[in-house]
Tab-separated table of C-alpha atoms in Angstrom:
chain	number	residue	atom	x	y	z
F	1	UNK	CA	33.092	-84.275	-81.225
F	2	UNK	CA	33.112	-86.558	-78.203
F	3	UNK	CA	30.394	-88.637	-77.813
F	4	UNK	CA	29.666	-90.730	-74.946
F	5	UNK	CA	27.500	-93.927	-74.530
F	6	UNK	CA	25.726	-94.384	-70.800
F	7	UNK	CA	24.406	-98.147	-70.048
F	8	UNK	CA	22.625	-98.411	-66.787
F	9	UNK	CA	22.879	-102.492	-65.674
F	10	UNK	CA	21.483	-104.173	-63.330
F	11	UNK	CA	21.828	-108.076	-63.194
F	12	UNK	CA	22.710	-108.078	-66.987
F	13	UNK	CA	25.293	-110.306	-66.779
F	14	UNK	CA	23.847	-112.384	-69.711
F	15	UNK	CA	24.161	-109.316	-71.939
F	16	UNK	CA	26.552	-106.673	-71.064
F	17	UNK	CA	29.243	-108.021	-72.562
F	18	UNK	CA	27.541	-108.099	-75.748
F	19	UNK	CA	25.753	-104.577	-75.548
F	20	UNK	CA	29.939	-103.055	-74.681
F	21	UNK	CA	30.943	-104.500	-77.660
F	22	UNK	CA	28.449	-103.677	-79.995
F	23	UNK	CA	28.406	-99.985	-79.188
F	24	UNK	CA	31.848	-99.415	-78.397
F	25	UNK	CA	32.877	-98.929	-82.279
F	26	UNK	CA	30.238	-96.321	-82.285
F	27	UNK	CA	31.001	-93.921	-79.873
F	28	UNK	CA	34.221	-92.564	-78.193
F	29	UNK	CA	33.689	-93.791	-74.420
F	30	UNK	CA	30.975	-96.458	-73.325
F	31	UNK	CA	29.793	-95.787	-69.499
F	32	UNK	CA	28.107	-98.259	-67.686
F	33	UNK	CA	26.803	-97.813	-64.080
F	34	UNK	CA	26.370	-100.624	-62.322
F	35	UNK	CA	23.229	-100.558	-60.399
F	36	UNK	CA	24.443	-102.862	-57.619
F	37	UNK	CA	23.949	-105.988	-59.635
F	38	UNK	CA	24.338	-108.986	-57.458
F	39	UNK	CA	25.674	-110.731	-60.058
F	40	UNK	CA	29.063	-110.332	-62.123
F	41	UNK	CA	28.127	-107.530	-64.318
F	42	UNK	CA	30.642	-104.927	-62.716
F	43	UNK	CA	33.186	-107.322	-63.302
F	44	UNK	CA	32.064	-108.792	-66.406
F	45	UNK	CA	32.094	-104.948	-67.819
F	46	UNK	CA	35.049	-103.914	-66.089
F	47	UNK	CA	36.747	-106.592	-67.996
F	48	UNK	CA	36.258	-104.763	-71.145
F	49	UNK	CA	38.763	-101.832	-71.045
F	50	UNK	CA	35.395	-99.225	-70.474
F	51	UNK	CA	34.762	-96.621	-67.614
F	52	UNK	CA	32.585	-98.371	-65.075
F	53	UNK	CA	30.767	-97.010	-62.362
F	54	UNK	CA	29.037	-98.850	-59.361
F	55	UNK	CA	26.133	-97.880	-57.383
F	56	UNK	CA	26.681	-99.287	-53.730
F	57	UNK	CA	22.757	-99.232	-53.496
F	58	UNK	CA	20.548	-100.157	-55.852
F	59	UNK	CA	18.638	-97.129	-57.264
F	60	UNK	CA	16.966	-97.963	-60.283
F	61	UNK	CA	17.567	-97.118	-63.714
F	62	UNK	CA	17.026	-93.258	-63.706
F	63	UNK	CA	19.659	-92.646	-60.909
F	64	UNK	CA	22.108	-94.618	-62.990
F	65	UNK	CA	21.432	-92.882	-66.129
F	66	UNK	CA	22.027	-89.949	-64.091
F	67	UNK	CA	25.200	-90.583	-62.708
F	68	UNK	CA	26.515	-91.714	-66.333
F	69	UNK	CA	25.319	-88.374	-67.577
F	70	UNK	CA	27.058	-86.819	-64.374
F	71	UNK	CA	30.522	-88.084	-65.381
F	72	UNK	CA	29.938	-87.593	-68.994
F	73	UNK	CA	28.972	-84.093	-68.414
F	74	UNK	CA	32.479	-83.893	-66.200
F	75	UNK	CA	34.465	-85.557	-68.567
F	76	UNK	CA	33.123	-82.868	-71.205
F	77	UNK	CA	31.087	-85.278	-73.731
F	78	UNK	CA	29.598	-83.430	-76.263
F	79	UNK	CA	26.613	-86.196	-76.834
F	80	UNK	CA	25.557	-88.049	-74.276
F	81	UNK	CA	23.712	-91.501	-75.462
F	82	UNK	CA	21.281	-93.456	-73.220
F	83	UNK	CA	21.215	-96.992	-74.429
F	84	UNK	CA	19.815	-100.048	-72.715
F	85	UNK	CA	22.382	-102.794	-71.296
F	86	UNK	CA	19.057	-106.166	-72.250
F	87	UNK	CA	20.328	-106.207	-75.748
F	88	UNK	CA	17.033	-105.073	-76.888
F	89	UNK	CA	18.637	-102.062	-79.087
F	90	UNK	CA	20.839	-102.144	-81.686
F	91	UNK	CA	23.570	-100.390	-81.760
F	92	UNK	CA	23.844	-99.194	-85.751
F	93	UNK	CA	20.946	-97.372	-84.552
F	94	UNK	CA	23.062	-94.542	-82.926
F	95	UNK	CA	24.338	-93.110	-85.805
F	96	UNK	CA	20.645	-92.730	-86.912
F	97	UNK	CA	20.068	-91.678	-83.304
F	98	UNK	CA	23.115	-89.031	-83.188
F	99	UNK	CA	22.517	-87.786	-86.967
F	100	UNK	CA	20.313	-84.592	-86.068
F	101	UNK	CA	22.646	-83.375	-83.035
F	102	UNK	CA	25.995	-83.878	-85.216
F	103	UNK	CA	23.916	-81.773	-87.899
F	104	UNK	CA	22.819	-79.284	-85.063
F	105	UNK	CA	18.805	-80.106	-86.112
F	106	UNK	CA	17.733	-80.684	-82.757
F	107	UNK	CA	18.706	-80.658	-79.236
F	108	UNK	CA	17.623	-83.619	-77.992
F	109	UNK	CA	16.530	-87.221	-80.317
F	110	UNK	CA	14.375	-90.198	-78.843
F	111	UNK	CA	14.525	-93.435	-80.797
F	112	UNK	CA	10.400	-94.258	-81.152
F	113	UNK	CA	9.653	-97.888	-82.019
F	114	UNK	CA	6.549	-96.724	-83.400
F	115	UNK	CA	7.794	-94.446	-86.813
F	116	UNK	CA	7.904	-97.450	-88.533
F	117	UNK	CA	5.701	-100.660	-88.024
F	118	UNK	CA	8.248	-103.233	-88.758
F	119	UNK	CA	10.336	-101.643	-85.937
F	120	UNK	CA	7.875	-103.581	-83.059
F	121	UNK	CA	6.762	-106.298	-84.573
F	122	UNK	CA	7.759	-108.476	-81.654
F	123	UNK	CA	6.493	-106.153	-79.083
F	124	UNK	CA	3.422	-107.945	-76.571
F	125	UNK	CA	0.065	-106.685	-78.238
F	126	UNK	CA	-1.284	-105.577	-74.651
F	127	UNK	CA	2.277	-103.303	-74.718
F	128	UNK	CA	1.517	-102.237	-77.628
F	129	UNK	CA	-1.816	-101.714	-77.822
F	130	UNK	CA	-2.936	-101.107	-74.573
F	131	UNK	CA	-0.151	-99.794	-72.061
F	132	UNK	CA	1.763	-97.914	-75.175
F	133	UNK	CA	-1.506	-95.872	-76.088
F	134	UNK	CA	-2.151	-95.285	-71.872
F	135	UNK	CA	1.151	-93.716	-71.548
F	136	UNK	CA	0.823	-91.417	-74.637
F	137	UNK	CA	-2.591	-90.271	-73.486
F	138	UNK	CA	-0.800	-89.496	-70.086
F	139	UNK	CA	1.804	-87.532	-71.863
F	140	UNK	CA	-0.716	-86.153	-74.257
F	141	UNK	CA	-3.158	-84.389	-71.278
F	142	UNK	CA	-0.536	-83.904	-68.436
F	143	UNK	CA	2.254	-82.764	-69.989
F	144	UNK	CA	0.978	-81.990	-73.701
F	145	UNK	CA	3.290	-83.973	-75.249
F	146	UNK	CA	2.833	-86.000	-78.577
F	147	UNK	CA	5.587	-88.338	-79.193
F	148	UNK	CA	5.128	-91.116	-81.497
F	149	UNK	CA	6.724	-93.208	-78.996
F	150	UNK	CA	5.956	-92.025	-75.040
F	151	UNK	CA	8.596	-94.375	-73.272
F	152	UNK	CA	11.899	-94.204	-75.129
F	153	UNK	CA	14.449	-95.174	-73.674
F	154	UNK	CA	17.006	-95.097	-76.102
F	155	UNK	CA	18.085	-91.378	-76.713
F	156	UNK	CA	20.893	-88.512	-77.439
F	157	UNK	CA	21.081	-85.144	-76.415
F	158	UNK	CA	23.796	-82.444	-76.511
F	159	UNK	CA	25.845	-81.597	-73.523
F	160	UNK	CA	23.876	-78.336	-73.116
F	161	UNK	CA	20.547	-80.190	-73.223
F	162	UNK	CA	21.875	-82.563	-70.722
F	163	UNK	CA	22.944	-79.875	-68.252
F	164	UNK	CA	19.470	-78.346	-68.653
F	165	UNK	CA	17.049	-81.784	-67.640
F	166	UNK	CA	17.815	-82.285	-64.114
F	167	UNK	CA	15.768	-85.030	-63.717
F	168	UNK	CA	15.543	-86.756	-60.388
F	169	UNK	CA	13.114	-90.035	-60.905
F	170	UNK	CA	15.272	-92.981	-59.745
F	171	UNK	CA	13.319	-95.445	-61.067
F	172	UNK	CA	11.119	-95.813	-64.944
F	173	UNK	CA	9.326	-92.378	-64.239
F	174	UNK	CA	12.641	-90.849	-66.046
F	175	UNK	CA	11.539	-91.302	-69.001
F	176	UNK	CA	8.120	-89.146	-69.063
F	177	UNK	CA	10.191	-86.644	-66.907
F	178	UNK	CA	12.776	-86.144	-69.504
F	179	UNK	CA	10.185	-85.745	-72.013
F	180	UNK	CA	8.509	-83.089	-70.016
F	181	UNK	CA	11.493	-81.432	-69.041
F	182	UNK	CA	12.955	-81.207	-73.019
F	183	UNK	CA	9.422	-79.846	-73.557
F	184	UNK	CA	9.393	-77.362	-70.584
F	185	UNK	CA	13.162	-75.984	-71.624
F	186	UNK	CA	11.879	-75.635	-75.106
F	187	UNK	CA	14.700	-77.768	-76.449
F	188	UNK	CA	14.451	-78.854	-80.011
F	189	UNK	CA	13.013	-82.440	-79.763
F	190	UNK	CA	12.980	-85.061	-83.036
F	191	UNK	CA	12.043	-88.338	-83.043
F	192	UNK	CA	13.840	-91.056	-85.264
F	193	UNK	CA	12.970	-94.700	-85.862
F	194	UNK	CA	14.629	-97.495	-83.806
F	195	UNK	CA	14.296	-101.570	-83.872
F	196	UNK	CA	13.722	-102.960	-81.093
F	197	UNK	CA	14.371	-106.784	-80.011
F	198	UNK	CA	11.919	-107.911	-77.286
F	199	UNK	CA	13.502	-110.598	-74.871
F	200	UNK	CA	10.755	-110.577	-72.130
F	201	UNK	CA	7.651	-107.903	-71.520
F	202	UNK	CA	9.232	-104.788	-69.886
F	203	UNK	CA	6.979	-102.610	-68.452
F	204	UNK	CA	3.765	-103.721	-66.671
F	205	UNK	CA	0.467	-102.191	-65.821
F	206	UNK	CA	1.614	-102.139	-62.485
F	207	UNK	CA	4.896	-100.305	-63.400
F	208	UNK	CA	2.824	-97.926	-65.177
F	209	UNK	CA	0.966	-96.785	-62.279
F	210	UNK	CA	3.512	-96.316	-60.166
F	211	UNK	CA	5.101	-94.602	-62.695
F	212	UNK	CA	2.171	-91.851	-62.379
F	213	UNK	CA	1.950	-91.950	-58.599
F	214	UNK	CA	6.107	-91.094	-58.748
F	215	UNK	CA	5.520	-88.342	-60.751
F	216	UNK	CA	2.837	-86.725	-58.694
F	217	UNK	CA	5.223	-87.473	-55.556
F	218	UNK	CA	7.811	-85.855	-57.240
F	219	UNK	CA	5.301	-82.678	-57.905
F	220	UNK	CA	4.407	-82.331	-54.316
F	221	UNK	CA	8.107	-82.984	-52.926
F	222	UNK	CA	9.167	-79.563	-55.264
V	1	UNK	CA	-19.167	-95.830	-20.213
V	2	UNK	CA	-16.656	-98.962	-19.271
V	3	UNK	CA	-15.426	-98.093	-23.287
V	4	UNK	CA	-14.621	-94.597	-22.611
V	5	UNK	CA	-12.680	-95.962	-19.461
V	6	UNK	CA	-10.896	-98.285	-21.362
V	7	UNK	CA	-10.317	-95.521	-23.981
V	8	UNK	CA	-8.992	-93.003	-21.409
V	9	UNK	CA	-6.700	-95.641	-19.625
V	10	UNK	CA	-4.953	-96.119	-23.212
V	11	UNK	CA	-4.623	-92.159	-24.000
V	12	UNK	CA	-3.457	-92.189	-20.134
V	13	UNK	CA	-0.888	-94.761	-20.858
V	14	UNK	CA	0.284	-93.155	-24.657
V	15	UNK	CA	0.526	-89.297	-22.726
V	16	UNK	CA	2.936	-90.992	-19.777
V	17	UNK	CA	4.934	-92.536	-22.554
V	18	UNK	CA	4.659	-89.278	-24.916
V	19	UNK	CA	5.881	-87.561	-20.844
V	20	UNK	CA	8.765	-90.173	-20.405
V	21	UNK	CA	10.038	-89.977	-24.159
V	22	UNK	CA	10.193	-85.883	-23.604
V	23	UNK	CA	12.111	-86.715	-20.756
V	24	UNK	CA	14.431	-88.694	-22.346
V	25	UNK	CA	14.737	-85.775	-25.468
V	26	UNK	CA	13.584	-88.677	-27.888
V	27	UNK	CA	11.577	-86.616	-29.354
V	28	UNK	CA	11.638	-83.105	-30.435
V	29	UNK	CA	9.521	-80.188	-28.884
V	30	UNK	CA	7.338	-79.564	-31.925
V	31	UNK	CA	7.040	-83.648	-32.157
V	32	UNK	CA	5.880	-83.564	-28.381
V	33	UNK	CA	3.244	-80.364	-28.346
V	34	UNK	CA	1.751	-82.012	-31.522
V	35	UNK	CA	1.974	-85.452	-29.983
V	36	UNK	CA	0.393	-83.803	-26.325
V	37	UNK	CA	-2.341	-81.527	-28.770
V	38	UNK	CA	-3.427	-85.207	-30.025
V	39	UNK	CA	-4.164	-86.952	-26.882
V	40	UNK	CA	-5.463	-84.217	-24.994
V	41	UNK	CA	-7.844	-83.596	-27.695
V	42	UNK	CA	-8.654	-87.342	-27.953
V	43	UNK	CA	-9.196	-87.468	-24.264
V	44	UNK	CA	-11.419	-84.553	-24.297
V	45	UNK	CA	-13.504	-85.704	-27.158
V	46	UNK	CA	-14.012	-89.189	-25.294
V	47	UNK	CA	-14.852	-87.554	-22.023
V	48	UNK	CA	-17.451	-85.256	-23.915
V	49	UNK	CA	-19.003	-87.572	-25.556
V	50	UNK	CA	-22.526	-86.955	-25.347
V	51	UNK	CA	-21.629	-83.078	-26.394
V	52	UNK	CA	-19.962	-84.634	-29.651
V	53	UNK	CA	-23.247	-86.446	-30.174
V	54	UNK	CA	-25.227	-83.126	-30.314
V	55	UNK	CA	-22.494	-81.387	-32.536
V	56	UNK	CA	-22.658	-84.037	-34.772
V	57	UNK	CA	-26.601	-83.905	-34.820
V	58	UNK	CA	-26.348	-80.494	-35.453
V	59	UNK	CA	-24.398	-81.032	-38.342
V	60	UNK	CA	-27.132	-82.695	-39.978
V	61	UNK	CA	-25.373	-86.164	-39.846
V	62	UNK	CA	-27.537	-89.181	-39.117
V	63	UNK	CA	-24.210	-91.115	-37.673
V	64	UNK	CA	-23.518	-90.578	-33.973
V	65	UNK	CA	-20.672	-89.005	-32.401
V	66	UNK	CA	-18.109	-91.608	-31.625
V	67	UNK	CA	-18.137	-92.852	-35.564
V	68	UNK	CA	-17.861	-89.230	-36.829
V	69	UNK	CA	-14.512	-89.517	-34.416
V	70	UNK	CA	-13.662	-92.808	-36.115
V	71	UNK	CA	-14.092	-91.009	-39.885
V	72	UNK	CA	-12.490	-87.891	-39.105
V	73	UNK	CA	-9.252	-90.168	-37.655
V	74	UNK	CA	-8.839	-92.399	-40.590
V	75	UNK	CA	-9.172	-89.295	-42.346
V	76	UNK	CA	-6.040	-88.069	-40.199
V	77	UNK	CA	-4.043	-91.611	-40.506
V	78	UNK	CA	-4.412	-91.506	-44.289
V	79	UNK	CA	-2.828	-87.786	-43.853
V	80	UNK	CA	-0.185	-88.906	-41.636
V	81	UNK	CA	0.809	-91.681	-44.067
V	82	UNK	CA	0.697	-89.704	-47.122
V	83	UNK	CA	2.979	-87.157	-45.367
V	84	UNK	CA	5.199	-90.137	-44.509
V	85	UNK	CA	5.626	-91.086	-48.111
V	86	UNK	CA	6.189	-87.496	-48.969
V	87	UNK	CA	9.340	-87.623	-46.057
V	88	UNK	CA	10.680	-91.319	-47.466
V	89	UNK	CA	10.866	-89.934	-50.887
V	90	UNK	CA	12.809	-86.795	-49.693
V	91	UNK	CA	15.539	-89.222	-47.545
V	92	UNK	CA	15.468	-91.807	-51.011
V	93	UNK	CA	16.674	-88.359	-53.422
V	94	UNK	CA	18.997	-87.900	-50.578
V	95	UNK	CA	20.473	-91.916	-50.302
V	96	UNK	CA	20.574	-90.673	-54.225
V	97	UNK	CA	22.849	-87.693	-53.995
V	98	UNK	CA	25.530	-90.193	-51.577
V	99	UNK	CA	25.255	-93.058	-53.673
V	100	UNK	CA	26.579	-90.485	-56.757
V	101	UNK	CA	28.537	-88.923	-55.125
V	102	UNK	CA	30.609	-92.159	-53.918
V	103	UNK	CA	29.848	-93.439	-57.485
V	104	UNK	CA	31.987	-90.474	-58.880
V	105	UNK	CA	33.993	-90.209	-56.549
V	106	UNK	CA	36.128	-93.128	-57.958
C-alpha cells in the first residue's frame, strides 16, 4: 500500500526541515508544494531527498494541497495524507490517522483536536471557544455536518475518495469544502483524535469570514 | 438647470469616448450597446427630469426624482462590482489551473 504525505509550505523555512523528517519514516513519499515561499523553503526541502513541487504564484494553501494530491493521484498513491508544514502536528499521529483506511473502515479520516480535551490544551480560548463553535454551527446549518472538529486540517483519504472531492478553494475555505464534498459523495467519514502544538493563533475572525464569503463565491461561480 | 448642463456635458464627453473606443475596437460590441444603452438612458433621465419627479411621486415615494436616480445607481454600481468579483474569481481558478499545470509539469 503506497501512501503518500502532501505538505503545503509557504515561508516555513523555520520548520520544514523538521516536519520532512518527522513524517518521512511514516509514509512512503513526502510531497511538499512550495507555495512560492520567498524564503528558502524550496531549497531547504529540496535538500532532503523528497519530491518537491513549486508554485510560481502564490495560491494559498488549498491550491497546494491540490496539486500534491494531483501528483499523488498520478503517481498512483493509495492514501493520500494532508499534513501541515508549522510543526503544529505530530507525525506518530498518522498511523492513528491512516488506521481506518488501511482497515477499509472509512473512506476518508480527519484528525479533530476536540475528541479528547488534553489534545488542545494550548489552543487560544477565543479559538476555541468562540471561532471553533462559529465554524461548527456554519457546518452544522449549511452543510449539515457535525464534526467534532469543523477545521481539520490534518487528514487521509483513499485514492478513490481523493479522485471524487474536486475541491477548488485556493485559500482556508478547503477545508469546509472537503467536508461538504465527503458528505455530498456519501463517503464514509471518521474522525480520530490528534494533538496539536499551537505556535501562534491560526485562523482569525477575519479569516473566518472570508472563509464564508469564498464559499458563497464559489456557489454562484458553479 | 446649470446641473443638468453640467451633467449632460459629462455623459456628452463619456458617449464620444465610448464612440472613439468603438472606433478603435477596444471594446467589444455587446460592451459598447450596453455601454451606449447606459448613457443614453442617463441622458434621457437628466433631460426629463421633471417627468422622473412625477413617476417617482406616483410611486408613492416622498424623495424626489434625481435621488431616486442616485439610489437606483448605487444600486447598479454595487451590481457591477459584485459581478466583477464573480469575473476575478473565475480568471484566479484559471491562474490556478496554469500554476498546476507548470507545477506538474516538472
Amino acid at each position: 500500500m503506497k501512501i503518500f504525505c502532501v505538505t503545503p509550505a509557504f515561508n516555513e523555512a523555520n520548520n520544514i526541515v523538521a516536519v520532512i523528517n518527522s513524517v518521512k519514516p511514516m509514509v512512503d513519499e513526502v510531497v511538499v508544494v512550495d507555495d512560492c515561499s520567498s524564503d528558502n523553503t524550496y531549497s531547504l526541502a529540496k535538500q532532503q531527498n523528497i519530491t518537491v513541487l513549486k508554485h510560481i504564484v502564490n495560491l494559498g494553501q488549498g491550491a497546494a494541497l491540490k496539486t500534491g494530491t494531483e501528483y499523488a493521484i498520478k503517481e498512483f498513491a493509495d492514501i493520500i495524507i494532508h499534513f501541515d508544514a508549522d510543526g503544529q502536528f505530530f507525525a506518530k499521529d498518522i498511523e492513528t490517522v491512516i488506521y481506518p483506511l488501511v482497515n477499509n473502515k472509512a473512506d476518508i479520516v480527519f484528525g479533530s483536536r476536540f475528541i479528547n480535551k488534553q489534545d488542545n490544551v494550548g489552543m487560544p480560548i477565543t479559538k476555541k471557544y468562540l471561532l471553533m463553535p462559529l465554524a461548527k454551527l456554519v457546518n452544522k446549518l449549511l452543510f449539515n455536518i457535525n464534526l467534532a472538529d469543523p477545521q481539520s486540517g490534518f487528514r487521509a483519504m483513499t485514492r478513490f475518495s481523493a479522485i471524487k472531492i474536486n475541491w477548488q478553494q485556493d485559500q482556508m475555505a478547503h477545508c469546509s469544502e472537503i467536508l461538504y464534498q465527503a458528505v455530498k459523495r456519501d463517503l464514509r467519514i471518521k474522525e480520530v483524535p490528534i494533538s496539536v502544538i499551537y505556535h501562534n493563533f491560526g485562523q482569525k475572525f477575519s479569516n473566518g469570514i472570508k472563509i464564508l464569503v469564498d464559499l458563497f463565491l464559489a456557489k454562484l461561480i458553479k | 438647470m446649470l446641473q443638468q448642463i453640467i451633467a449632460l456635458i459629462i455623459i456628452a464627453f463619456f458617449l464620444a469616448r465610448l464612440f472613439w473606443q468603438n472606433q478603435k475596437k477596444q471594446i467589444t460590441a455587446v460592451e459598447f450597446i450596453f455601454w451606449l444603452f447606459f448613457w443614453v438612458a442617463s441622458a434621457i433621465a437628466i433631460i426629463s427630469l421633471k417627468w422622473v419627479d412625477r413617476v417617482v411621486a406616483n410611486f408613492g415615494f416622498t424623495a424626489s426624482g434625481i435621488n431616486v436616480l442616485l439610489y437606483l445607481s448605487v444600486a447598479v454600481l454595487f451590481f457591477l462590482v459584485f459581478r466583477l468579483r464573480l469575473k476575478l474569481n473565475r480568471i484566479q481558478q484559471d491562474i490556478t489551473k496554469i500554476v498546476r499545470h507548470i507545477a506538474l509539469k516538472k
